[in-house]
Short mmCIF file of C-alpha atoms in Angstrom, two decimals:
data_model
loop_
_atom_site.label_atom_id
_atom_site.label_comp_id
_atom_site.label_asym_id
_atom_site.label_seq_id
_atom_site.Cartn_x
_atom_site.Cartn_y
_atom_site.Cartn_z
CA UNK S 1 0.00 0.00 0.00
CA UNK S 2 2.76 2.23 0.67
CA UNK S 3 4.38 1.89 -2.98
CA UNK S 4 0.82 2.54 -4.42
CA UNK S 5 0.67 5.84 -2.62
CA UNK S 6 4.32 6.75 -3.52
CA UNK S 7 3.33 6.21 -6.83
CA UNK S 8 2.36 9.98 -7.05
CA UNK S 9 5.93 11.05 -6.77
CA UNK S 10 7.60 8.41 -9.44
CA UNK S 11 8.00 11.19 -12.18
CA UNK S 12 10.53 13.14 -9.62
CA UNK S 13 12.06 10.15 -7.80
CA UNK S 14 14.98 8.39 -9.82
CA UNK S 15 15.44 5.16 -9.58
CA UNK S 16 12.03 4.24 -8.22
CA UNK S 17 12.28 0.67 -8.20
CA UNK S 18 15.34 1.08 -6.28
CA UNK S 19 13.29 3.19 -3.89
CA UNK S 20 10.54 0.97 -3.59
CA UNK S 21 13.13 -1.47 -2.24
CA UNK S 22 14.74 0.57 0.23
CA UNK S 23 11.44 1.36 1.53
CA UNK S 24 11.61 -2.62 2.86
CA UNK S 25 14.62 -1.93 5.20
CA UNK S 26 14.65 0.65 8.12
CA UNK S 27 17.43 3.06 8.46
CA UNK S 28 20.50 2.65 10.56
CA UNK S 29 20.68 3.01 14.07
CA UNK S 30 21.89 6.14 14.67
CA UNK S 31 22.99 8.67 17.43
CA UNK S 32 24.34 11.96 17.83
CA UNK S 33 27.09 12.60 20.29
CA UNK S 34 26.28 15.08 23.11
CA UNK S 35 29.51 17.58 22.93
CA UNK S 36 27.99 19.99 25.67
CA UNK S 37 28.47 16.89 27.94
CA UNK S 38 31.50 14.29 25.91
CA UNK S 39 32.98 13.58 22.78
CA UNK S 40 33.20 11.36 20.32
CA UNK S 41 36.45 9.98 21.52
CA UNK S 42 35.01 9.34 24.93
CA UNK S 43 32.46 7.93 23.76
CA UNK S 44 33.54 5.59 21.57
CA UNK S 45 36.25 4.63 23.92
CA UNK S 46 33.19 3.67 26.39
CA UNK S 47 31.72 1.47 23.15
CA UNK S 48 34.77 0.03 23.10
CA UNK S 49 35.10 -1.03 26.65
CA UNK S 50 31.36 -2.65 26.19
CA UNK S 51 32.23 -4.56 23.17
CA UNK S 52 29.68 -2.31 21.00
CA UNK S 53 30.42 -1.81 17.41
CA UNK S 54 30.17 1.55 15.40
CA UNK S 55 31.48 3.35 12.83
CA UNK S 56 31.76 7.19 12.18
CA UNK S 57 29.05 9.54 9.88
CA UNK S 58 31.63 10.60 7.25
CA UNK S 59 29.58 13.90 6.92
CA UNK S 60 28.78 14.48 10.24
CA UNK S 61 31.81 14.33 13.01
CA UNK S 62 29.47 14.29 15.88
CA UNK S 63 27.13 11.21 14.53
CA UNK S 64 27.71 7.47 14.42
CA UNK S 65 26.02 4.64 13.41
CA UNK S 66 25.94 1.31 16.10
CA UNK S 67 25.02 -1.95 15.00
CA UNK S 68 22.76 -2.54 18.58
CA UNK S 69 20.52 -0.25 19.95
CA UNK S 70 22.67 1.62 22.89
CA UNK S 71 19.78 2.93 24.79
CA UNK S 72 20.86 0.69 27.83
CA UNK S 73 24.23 2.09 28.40
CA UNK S 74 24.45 4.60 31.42
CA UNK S 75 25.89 7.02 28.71
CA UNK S 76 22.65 7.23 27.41
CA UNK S 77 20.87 8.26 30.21
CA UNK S 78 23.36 10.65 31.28
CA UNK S 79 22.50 12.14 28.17
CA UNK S 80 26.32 11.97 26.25
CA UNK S 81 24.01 11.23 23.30
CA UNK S 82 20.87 11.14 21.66
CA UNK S 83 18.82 9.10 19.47
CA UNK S 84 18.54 10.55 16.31
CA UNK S 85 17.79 9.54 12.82
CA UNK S 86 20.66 10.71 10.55
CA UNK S 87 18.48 12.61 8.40
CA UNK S 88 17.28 14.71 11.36
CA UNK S 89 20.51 16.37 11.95
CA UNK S 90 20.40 17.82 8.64
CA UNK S 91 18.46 20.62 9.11
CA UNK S 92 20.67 22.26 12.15
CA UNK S 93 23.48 21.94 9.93
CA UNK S 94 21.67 23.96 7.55
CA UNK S 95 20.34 26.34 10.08
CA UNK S 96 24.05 26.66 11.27
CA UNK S 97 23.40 29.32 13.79
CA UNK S 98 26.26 31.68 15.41
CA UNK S 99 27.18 31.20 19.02
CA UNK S 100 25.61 34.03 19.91
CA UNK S 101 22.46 33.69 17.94
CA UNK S 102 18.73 34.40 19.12
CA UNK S 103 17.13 31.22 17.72
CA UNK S 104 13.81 30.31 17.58
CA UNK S 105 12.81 26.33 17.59
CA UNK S 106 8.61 26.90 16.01
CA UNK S 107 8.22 23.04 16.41
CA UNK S 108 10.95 21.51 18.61
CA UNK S 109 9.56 18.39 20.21
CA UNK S 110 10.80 16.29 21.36
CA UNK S 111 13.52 18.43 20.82
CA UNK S 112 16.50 16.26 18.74
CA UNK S 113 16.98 19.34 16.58
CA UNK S 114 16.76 22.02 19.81
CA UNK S 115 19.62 20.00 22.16
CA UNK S 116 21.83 19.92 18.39
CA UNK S 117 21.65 23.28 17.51
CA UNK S 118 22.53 24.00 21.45
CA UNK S 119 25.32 22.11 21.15
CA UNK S 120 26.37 23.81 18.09
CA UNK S 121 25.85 26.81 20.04
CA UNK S 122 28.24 25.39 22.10
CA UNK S 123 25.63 26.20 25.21
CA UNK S 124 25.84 30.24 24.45
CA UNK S 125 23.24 32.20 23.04
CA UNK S 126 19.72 31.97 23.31
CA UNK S 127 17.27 29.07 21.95
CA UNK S 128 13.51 29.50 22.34
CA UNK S 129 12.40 26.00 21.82
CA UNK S 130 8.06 25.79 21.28
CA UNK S 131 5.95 23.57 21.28
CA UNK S 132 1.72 23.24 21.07
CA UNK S 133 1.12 20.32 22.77
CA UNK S 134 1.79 20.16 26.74
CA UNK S 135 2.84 16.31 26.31
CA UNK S 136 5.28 16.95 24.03
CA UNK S 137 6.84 19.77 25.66
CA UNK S 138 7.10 17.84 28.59
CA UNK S 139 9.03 15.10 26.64
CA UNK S 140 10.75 18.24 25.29
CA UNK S 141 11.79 19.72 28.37
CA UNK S 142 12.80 16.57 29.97
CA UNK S 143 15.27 15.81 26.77
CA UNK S 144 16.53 19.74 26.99
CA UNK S 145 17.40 19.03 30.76
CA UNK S 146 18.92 15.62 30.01
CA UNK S 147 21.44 16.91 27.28
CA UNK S 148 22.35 19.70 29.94
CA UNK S 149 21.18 22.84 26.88
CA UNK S 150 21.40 25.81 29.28
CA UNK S 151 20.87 28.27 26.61
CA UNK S 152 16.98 27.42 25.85
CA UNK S 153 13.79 28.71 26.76
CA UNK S 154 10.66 26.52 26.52
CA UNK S 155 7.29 27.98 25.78
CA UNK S 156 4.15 26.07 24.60
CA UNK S 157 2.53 28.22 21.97
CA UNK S 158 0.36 28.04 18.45
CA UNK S 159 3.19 28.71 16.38
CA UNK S 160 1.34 31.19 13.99
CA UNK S 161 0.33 33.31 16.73
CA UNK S 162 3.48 33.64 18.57
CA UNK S 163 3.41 37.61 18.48
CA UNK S 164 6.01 39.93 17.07
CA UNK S 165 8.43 41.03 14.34
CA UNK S 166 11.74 40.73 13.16
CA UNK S 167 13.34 39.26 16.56
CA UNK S 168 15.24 36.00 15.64
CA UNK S 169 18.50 35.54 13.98
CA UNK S 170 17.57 32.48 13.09
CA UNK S 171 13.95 30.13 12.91
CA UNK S 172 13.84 26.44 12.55
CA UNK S 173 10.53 25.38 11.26
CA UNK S 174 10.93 21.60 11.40
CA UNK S 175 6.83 21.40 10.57
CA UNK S 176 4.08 18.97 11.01
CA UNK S 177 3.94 17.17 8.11
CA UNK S 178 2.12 13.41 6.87
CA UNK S 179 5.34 11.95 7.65
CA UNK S 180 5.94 10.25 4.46
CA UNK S 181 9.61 10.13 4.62
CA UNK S 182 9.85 8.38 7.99
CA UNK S 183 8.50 5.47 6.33
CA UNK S 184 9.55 2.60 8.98
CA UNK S 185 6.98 4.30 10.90
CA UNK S 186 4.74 5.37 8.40
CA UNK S 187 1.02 4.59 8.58
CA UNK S 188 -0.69 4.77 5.22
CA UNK S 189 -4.41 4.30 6.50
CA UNK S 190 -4.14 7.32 7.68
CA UNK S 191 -2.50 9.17 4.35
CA UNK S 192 -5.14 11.00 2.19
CA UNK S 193 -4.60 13.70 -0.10
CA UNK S 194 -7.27 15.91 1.79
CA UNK S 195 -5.05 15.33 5.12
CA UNK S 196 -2.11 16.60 2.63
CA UNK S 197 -3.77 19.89 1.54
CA UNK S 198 -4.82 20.46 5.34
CA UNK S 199 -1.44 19.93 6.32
CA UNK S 200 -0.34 22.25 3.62
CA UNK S 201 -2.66 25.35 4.86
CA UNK S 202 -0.82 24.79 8.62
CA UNK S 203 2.50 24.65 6.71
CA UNK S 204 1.94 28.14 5.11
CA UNK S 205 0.53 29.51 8.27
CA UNK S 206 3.17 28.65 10.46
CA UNK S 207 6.01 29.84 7.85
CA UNK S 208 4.59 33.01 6.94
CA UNK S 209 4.73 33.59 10.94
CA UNK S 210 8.04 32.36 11.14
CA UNK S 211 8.85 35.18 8.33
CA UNK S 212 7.19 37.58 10.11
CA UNK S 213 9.35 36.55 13.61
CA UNK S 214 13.07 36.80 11.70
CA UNK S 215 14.90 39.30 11.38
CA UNK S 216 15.52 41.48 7.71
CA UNK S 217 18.28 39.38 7.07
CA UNK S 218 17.62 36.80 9.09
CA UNK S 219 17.62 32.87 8.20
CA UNK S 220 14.61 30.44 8.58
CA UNK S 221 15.38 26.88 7.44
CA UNK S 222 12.16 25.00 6.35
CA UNK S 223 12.06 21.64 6.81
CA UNK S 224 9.82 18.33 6.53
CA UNK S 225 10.00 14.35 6.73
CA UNK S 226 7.72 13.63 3.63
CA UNK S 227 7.75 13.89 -0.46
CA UNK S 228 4.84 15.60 -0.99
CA UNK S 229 5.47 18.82 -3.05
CA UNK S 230 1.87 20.35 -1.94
CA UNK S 231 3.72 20.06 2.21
CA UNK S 232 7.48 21.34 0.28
CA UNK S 233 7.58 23.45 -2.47
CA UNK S 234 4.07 24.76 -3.04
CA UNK S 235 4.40 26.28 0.50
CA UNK S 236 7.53 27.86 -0.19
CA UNK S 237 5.98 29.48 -3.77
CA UNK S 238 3.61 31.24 -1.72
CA UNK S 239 6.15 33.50 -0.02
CA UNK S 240 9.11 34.29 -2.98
CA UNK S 241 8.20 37.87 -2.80
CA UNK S 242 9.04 37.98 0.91
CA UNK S 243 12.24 35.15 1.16
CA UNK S 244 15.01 34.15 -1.59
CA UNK S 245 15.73 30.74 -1.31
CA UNK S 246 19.53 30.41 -0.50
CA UNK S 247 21.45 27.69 -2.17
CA UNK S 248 23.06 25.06 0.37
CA UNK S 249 25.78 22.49 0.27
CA UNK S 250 23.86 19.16 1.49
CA UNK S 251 26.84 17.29 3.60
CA UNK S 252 24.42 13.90 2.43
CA UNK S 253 24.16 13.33 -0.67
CA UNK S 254 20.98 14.79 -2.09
CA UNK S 255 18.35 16.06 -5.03
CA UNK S 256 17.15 19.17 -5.88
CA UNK S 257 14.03 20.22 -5.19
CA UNK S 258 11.70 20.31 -8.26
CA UNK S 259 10.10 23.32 -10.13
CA UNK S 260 7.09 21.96 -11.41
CA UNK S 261 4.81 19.08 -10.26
CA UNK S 262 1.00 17.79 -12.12
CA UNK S 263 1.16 21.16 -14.19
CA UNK S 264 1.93 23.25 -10.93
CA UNK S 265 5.00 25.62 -11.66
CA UNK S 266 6.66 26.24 -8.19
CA UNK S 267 9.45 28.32 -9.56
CA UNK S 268 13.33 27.81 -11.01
CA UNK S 269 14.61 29.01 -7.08
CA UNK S 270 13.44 26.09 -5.83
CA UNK S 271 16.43 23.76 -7.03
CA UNK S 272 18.04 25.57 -4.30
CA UNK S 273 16.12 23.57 -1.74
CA UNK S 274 17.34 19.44 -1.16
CA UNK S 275 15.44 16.18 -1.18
CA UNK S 276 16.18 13.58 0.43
CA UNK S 277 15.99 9.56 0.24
CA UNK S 278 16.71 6.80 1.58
CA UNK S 279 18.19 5.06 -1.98
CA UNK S 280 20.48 8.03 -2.78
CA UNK S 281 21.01 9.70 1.11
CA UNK S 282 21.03 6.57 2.77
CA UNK S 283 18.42 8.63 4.95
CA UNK S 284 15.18 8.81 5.63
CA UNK S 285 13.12 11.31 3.44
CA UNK S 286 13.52 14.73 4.09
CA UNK S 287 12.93 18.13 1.96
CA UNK S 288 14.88 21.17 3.19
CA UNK S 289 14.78 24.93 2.15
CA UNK S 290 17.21 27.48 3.60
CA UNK S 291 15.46 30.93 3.28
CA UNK S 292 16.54 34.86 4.06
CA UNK S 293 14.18 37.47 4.75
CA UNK S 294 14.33 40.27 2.24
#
């Protein structure tokens, strides 16, 4: 059932046999070391000692992959690492805030991209991590404690009516999205193209707030976990007279985001922005737009 609904996006997916099939397997286990708290060589030298085998992210000096889940080792609950899914990490990369930065987190729970970008941060600064739900910002709060971020602020809020204008240096909007790219975990009965186009009204609210919140100048990175072009790139073509799309060097490998889509022109700028999937990123699905406020 999965293939048949993926079948939409065959015109812009190459390969899509070979993406059929790596929608069988899940993606690696992977974790991101905590540096506010150890280091990959302290780490590892703890896997070591346990008899646990890894290997190193090539892209990503702070990531590695383990061939057992690790979430019984004491490291992990001191919180000298976190669970992460490689292609999460992608997007604070992007972001790629200064140390001093005033950040804003629209969606953080349960907060794998918040405790990054802290880390990144190297604990300075200032990180406003929100959240709607009071469930997940407890889970978010908990996991903000746990990796020892001193630098953030949790507030539950709507994020298209947190208030004000031109604030942040820099927004994440990591936003809800059908999830399509997360596909180990993906639940097709409840995939519909009128939960799509729902989805894609919240999208456009909750950028056009996050433009509103940054800075003249500023950077909001847009992210999602699913292929759908009406969750991707028809919510960025609403807002080119506001934002340029800035071109960014993937550290995965990665696509292009596409122009055009069922006779839907989204605009040349959008090649700027990167897809990607599992058979070419060795990822999960993810789309990813770095934008500046004109």
């Amino acid at each position: 059932m999965i293939g048949k609904i993926f079948r939409r996006y065959e015109e812009f997916i190459p390969d899509f046999q070979d993406f059929l099939e790596a929608l069988r397997e899940s993606p690696p286990f992977s974790i991101r070391v905590n540096t506010i708290k150890s280091s990959f060589e302290k780490l590892s030298d703890r896997f070591d000692e346990y008899g646990i085998n890894y290997e190193p992210v090539e892209w990503y000096r702070d990531a590695m992959i383990t061939e057992e889940r690790v979430t019984h080792t004491l490291e992990y609950y001191l919180g000298d690492f976190y669970v992460q899914e490689l292609a999460s990490m992608v997007p604070p990369l992007i972001l790629n805030p200064d140390e001093n930065s005033f950040v804003l987190d629209m969606c953080a729970a349960p907060g794998s991209k918040t405790t990054q970008i802290a880390q990144m941060m190297n604990n300075r600064g200032h990180i406003v991590a929100n959240d709607i739900e009071m469930e997940r910002v407890k889970i978010l709060r908990s996991n903000v404690k746990q990796m020892g971020c001193l630098n953030v602020t949790i507030t539950k809020r709507d994020g298209r009516k947190i208030r004000g204008e031109n604030i942040f240096d820099f927004v994440l909007l990591d936003a809800p999205c059908s999830g399509e790219g997360r596909h180990w975990k993906f639940n097709p009965l409840g995939w519909s193209e009128s939960k799509i186009k729902s989805l894609s009204k919240l999208q456009s609210s909750l950028l056009e707030n996050a433009i509103r919140l940054v800075k003249e100048g500023g950077v909001v990175v847009y992210s999602t976990c699913t292929y759908a072009p009406e969750e991707n790139e028809a919510v960025l073509s609403r807002f080119l007279d506001r934002v340029k799309i800035l071109g960014v060097k993937s550290p995965v490998r990665a696509l292009p985001g596409i122009t055009e889509w069922r006779g839907e022109f989204y605009g040349e700028e959008m090649k700027k922005a990167i897809r990607l999937f599992p058979h070419i990123s060795g990822t999960g699905g993810f789309f990813i737009a770095k934008l500046q406020k004109a």
